[in-house]
Tab-separated table of C-alpha atoms in Angstrom:
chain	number	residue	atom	x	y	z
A	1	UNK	CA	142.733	171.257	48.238
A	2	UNK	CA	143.429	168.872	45.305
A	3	UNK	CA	140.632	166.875	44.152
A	4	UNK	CA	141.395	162.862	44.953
A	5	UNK	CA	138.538	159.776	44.621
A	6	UNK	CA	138.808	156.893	46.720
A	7	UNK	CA	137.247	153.674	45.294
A	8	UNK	CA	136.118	151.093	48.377
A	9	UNK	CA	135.954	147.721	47.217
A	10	UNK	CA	133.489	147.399	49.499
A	11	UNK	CA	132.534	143.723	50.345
A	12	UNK	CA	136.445	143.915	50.731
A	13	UNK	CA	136.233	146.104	53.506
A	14	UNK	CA	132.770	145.269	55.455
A	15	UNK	CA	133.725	141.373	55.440
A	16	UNK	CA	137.620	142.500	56.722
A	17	UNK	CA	134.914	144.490	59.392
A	18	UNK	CA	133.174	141.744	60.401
A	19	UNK	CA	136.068	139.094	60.537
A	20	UNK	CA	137.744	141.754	62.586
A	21	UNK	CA	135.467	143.180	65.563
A	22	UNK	CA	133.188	140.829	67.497
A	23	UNK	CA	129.780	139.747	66.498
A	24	UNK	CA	128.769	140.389	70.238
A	25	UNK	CA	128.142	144.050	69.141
A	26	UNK	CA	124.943	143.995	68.833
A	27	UNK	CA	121.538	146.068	68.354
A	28	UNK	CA	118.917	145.946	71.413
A	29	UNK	CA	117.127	143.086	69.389
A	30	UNK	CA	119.724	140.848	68.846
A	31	UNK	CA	120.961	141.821	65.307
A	32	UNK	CA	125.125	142.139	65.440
A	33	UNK	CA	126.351	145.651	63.930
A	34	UNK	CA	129.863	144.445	63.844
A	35	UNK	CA	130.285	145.191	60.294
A	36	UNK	CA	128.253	148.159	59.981
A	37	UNK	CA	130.253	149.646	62.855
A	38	UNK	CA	133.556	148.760	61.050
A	39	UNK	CA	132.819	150.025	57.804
A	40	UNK	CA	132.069	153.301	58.651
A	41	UNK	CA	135.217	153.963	60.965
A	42	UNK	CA	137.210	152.658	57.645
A	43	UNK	CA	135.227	155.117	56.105
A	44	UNK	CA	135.760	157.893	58.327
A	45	UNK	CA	139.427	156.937	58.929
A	46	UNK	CA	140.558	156.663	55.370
A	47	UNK	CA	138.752	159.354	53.735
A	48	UNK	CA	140.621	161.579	56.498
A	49	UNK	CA	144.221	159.915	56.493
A	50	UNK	CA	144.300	159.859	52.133
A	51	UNK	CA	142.510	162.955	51.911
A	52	UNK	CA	139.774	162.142	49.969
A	53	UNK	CA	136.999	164.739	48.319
A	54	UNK	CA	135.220	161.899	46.144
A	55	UNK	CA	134.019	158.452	47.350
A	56	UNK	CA	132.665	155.780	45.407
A	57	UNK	CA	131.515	152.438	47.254
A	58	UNK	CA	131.718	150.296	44.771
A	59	UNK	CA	129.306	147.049	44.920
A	60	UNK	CA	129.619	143.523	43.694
A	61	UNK	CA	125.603	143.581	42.182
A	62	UNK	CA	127.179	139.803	40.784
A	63	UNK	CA	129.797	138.232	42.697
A	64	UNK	CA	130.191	135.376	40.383
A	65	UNK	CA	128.527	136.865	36.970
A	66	UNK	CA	127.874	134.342	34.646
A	67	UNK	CA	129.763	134.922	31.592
A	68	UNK	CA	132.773	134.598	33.828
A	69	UNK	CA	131.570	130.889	35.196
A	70	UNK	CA	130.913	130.184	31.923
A	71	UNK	CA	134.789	130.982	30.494
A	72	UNK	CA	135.743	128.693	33.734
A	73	UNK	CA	133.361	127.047	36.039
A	74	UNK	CA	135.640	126.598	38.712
A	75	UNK	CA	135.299	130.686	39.222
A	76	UNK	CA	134.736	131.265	42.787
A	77	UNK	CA	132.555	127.614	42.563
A	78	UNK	CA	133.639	127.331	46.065
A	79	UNK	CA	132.238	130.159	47.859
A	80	UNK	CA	128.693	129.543	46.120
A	81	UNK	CA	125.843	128.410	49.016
A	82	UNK	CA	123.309	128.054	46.296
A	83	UNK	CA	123.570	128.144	42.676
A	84	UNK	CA	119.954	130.022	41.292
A	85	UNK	CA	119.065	130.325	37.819
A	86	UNK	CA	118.427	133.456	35.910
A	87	UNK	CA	119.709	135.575	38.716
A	88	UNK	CA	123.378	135.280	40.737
A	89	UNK	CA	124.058	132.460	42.758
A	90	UNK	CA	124.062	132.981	46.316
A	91	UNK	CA	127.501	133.511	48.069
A	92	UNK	CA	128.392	131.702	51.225
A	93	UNK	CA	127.953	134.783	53.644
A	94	UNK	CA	127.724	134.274	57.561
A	95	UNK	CA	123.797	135.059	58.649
A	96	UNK	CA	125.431	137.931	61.229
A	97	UNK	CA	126.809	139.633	58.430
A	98	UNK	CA	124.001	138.733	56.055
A	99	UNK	CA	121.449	140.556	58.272
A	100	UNK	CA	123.893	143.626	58.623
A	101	UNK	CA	124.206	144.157	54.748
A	102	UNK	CA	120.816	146.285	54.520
A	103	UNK	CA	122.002	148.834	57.502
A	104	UNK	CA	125.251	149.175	55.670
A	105	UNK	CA	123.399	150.070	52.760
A	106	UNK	CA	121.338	152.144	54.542
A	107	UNK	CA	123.733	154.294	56.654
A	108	UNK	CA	125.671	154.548	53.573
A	109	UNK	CA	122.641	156.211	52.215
A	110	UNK	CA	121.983	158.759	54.979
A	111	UNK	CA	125.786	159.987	54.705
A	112	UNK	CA	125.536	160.757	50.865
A	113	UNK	CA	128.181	158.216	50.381
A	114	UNK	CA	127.676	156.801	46.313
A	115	UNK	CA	127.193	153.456	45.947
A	116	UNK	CA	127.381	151.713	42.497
A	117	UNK	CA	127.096	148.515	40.950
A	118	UNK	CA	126.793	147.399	37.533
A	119	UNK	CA	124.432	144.268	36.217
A	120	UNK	CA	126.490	141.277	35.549
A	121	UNK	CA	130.030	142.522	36.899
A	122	UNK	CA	131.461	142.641	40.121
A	123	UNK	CA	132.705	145.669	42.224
A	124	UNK	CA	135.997	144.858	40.675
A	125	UNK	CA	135.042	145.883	37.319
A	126	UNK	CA	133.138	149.051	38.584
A	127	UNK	CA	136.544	150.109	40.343
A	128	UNK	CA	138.498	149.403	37.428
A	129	UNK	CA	136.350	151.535	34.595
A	130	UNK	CA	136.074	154.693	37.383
A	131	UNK	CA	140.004	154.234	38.092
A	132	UNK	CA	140.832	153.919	34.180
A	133	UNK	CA	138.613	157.094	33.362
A	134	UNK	CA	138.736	159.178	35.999
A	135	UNK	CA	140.673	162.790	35.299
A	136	UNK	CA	141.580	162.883	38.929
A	137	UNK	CA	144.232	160.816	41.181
A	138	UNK	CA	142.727	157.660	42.717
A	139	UNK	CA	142.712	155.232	45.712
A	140	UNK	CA	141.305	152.112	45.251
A	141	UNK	CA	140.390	150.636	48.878
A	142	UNK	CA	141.029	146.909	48.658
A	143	UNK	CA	142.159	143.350	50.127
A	144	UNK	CA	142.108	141.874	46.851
A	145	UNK	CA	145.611	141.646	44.307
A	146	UNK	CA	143.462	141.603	41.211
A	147	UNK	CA	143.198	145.632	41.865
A	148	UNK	CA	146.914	145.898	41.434
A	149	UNK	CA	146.077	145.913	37.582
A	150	UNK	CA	145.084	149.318	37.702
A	151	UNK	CA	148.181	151.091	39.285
A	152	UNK	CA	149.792	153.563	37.221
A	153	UNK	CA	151.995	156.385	38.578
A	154	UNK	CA	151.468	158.636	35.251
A	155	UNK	CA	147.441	158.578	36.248
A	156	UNK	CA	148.023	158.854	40.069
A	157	UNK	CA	146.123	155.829	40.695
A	158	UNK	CA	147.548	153.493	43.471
A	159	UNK	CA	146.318	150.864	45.912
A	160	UNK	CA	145.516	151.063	49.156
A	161	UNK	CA	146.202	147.633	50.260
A	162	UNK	CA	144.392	145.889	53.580
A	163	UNK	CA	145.850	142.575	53.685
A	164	UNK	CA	147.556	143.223	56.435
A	165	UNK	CA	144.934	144.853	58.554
A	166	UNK	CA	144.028	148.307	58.823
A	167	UNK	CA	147.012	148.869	61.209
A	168	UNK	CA	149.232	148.142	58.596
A	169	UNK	CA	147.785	149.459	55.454
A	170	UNK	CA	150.158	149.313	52.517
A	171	UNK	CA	150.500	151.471	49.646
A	172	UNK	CA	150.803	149.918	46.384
A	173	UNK	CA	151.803	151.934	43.418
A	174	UNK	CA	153.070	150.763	40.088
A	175	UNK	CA	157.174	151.307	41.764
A	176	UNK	CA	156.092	149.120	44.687
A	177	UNK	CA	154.436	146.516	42.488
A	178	UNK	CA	156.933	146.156	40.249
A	179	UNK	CA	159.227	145.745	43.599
A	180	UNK	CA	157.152	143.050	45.441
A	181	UNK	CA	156.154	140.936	42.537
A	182	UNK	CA	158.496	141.850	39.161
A	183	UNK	CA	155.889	142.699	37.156
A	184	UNK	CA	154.390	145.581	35.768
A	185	UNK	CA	150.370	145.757	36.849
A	186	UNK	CA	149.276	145.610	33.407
A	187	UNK	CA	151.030	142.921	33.506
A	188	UNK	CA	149.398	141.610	36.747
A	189	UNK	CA	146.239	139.725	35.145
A	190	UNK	CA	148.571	137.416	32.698
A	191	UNK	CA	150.895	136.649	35.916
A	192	UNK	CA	147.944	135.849	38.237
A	193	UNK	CA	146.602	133.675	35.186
A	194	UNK	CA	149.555	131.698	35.260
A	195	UNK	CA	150.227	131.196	39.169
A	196	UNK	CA	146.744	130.693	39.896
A	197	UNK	CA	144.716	132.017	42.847
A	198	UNK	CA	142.418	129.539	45.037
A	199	UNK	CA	140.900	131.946	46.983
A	200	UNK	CA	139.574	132.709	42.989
A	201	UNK	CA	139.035	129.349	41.704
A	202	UNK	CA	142.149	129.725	39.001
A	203	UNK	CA	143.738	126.555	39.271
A	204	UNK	CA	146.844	128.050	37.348
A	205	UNK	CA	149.545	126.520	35.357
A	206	UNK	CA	150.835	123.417	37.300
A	207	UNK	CA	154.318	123.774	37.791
A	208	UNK	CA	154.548	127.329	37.459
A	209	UNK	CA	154.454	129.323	40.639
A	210	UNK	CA	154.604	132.792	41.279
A	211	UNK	CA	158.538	133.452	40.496
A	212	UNK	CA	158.889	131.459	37.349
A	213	UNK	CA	155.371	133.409	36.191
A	214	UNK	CA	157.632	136.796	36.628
A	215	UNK	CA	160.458	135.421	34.646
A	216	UNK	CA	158.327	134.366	31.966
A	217	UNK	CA	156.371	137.654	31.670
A	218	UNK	CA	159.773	139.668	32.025
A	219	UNK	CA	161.303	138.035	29.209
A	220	UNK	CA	157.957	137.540	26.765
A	221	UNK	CA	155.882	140.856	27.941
A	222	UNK	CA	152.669	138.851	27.607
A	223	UNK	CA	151.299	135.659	28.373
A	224	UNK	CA	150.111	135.686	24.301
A	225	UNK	CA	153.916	136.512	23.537
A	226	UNK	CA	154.830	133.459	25.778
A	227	UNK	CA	152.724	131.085	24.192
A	228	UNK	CA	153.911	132.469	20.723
A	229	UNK	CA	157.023	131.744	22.164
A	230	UNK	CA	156.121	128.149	22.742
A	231	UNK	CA	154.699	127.493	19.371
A	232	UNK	CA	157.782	128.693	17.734
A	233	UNK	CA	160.662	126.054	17.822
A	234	UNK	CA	163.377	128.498	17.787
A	235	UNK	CA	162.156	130.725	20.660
A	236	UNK	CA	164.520	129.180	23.026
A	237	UNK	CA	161.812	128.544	25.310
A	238	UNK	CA	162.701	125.558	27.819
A	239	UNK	CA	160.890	121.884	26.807
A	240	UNK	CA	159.417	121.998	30.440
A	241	UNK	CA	157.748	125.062	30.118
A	242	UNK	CA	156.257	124.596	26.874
A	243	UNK	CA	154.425	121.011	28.061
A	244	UNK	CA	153.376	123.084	31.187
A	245	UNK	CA	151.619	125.335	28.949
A	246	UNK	CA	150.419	122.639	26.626
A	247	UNK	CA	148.784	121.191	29.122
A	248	UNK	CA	146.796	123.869	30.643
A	249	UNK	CA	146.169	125.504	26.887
A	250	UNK	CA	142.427	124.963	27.685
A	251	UNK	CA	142.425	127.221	30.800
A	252	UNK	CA	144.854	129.651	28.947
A	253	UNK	CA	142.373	130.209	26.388
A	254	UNK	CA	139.586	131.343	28.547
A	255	UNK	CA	141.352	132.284	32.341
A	256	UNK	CA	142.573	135.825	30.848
A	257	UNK	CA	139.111	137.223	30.042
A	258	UNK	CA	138.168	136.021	33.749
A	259	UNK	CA	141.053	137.583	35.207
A	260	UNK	CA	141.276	140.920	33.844
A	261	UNK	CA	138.976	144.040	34.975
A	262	UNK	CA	136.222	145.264	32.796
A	263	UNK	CA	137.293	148.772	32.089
A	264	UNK	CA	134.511	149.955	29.902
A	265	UNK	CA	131.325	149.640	31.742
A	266	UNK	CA	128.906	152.299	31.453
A	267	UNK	CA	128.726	153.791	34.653
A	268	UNK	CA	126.937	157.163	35.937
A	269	UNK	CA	129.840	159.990	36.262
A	270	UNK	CA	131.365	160.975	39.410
A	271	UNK	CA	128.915	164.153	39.303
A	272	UNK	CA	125.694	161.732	38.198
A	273	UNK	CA	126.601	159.275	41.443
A	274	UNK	CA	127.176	162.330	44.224
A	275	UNK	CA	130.679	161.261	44.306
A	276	UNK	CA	131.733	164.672	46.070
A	277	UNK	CA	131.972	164.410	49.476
A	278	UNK	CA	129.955	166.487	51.665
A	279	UNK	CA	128.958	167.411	55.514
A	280	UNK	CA	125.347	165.569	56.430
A	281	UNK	CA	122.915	168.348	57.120
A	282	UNK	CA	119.070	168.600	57.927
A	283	UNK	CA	117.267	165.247	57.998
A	284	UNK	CA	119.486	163.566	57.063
A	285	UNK	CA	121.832	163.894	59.406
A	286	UNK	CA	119.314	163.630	62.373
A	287	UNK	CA	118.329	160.241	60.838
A	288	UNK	CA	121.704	159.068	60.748
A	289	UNK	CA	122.079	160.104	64.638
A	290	UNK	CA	118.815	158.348	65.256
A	291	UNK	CA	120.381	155.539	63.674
A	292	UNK	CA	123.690	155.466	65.821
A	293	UNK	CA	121.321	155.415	69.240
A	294	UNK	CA	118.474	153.167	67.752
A	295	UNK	CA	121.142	150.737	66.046
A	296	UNK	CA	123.805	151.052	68.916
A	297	UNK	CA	126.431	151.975	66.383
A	298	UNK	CA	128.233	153.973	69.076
A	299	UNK	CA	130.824	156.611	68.434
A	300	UNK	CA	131.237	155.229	65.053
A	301	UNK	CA	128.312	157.321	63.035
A	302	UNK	CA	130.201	160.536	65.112
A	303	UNK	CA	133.014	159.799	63.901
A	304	UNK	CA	131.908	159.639	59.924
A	305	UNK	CA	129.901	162.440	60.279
A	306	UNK	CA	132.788	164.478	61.500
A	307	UNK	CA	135.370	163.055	59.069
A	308	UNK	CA	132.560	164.396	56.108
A	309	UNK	CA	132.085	167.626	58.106
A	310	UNK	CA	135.730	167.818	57.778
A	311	UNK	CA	135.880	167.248	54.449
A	312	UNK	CA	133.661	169.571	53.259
A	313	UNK	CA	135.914	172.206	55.136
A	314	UNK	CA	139.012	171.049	52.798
């Protein structure tokens, strides 16, 4: 069988598993295992339906890293519950799903799934250096558009998209991005730049929305050829635009290098992190079924563990 990674954005997916199962699932002491339960049927379900042999759950070690707040302070400012220095600021997460985050981490653990995060970067960044390096086709696992920046059809690397629930999963490849949005994903990071995203804290270019953003980028390539464009008289560029642009030349300046994916990070290799999927065996499979009866995770620890003894049968 063909060797295929899947990247999990994973705060993505465990959040999109608590939001989506109720918190009345609970342990015998109280503790909900919504999340934890919903995670690993993802798990177990995608890894089977994409036909993955390598899994990386990749981990936001900074949510908000500070050299990104510091380019634009409105970065994610909203979703901060307490801003702590020397160290990331703490992220407005619901106390059920708070207290579940350690069990994920552990049953994550017992299954040999690789987890990795990188100092100062979000899981974003980890999924984008793995997905621009790695010499086999990739999934990337997400709810978030920023990921669209890394499709490419030459590489095999495509999105698997959970916006719309995990009934209705879409596929996003650089054909289907180019379809839904008219623009290329390397483009994606200048045209998100210039739209804006409040769910991000990028107030955008006032005025420009998300179809005049395309135009712009299909005609100029670049959001640094577009603002050539509107320093150059003769461009042809339309007086509206350019005092659009002029007026948000501050946040142009800095909003790019916020938006885009680190690519470079220096991350252990697919071998280093026990990226290879495997069947649990020995104790630690035993701890994992102690886990599902001690946790009351249900059917949903059988279920991973047969979806890795499957794939280690591929």
């Amino acid at each position: 069988m063909p060797h295929r990674l899947m990247l999990l954005d994973t705060a993505s997916l465990y959040f999109r598993a608590f939001y989506g199962m109720p918190d009345t699932i609970r342990r015998p002491d109280g503790i909900p295992v919504n999340a934890v339960r919903g995670l690993l049927d993802m798990i177990a379900r995608l890894t089977t339906d994409y036909h993955a042999t390598h899994l990386v759950a990749c981990w936001d070690d900074d949510w908000r890293p500070q050299w990104r707040v510091d380019l634009l302070p409105t970065y994610k400012s909203h979703r901060v519950a307490e801003a702590v220095t020397d160290a990331p600021d703490v992220e407005v997460v619901p106390d059920a799903l708070e207290a579940q985050l350690p069990m994920i981490r552990r049953t994550l653990e017992f299954a040999g799934i690789a987890v990795v995060g990188a100092a100062e970067h979000e899981a974003d960044d980890v999924v984008g250096t793995y997905a621009s390096h790695a010499d086999l086709p990739v999934d990337v696992v997400t709810g978030d558009r920023d990921l669209f920046q890394v499709c490419d059809d030459g590489r095999q690397v495509r999105v698997i998209y959970t916006a719309r629930g995990m009934r209705n999963l879409e596929v996003m490849t650089e054909e289907t991005v180019v379809r839904k949005y008219r623009v290329l994903p390397q483009q994606y990071a200048d045209y998100a730049t210039l739209r804006g995203d409040a769910s991000d804290g990028l107030p955008g270019v006032a005025g420009i929305g998300e179809k005049t953003a395309a135009s712009l980028l299909l005609k100029y390539g670049t959001l640094e050829g577009l603002l050539e464009a509107a320093d150059d008289d003769g461009s042809g560029l339309a007086n509206p635009v350019r005092a659009k642009l002029a007026a948000a030349a501050d946040y142009l300046k800095v909003a790019p290098a916020v938006v885009r994916l680190v690519r470079n990070l220096e991350l252990p290799t697919l071998e280093e992190a026990g990226a290879q999927l495997r069947p649990v065996a020995g104790d630690a499979r035993a701890e994992l079924e102690r886990l599902a009866v001690e946790w009351n995770l249900g059917g949903s620890v059988t279920r991973l563990l047969a979806a890795l003894d499957l794939r280690g049968q591929a």
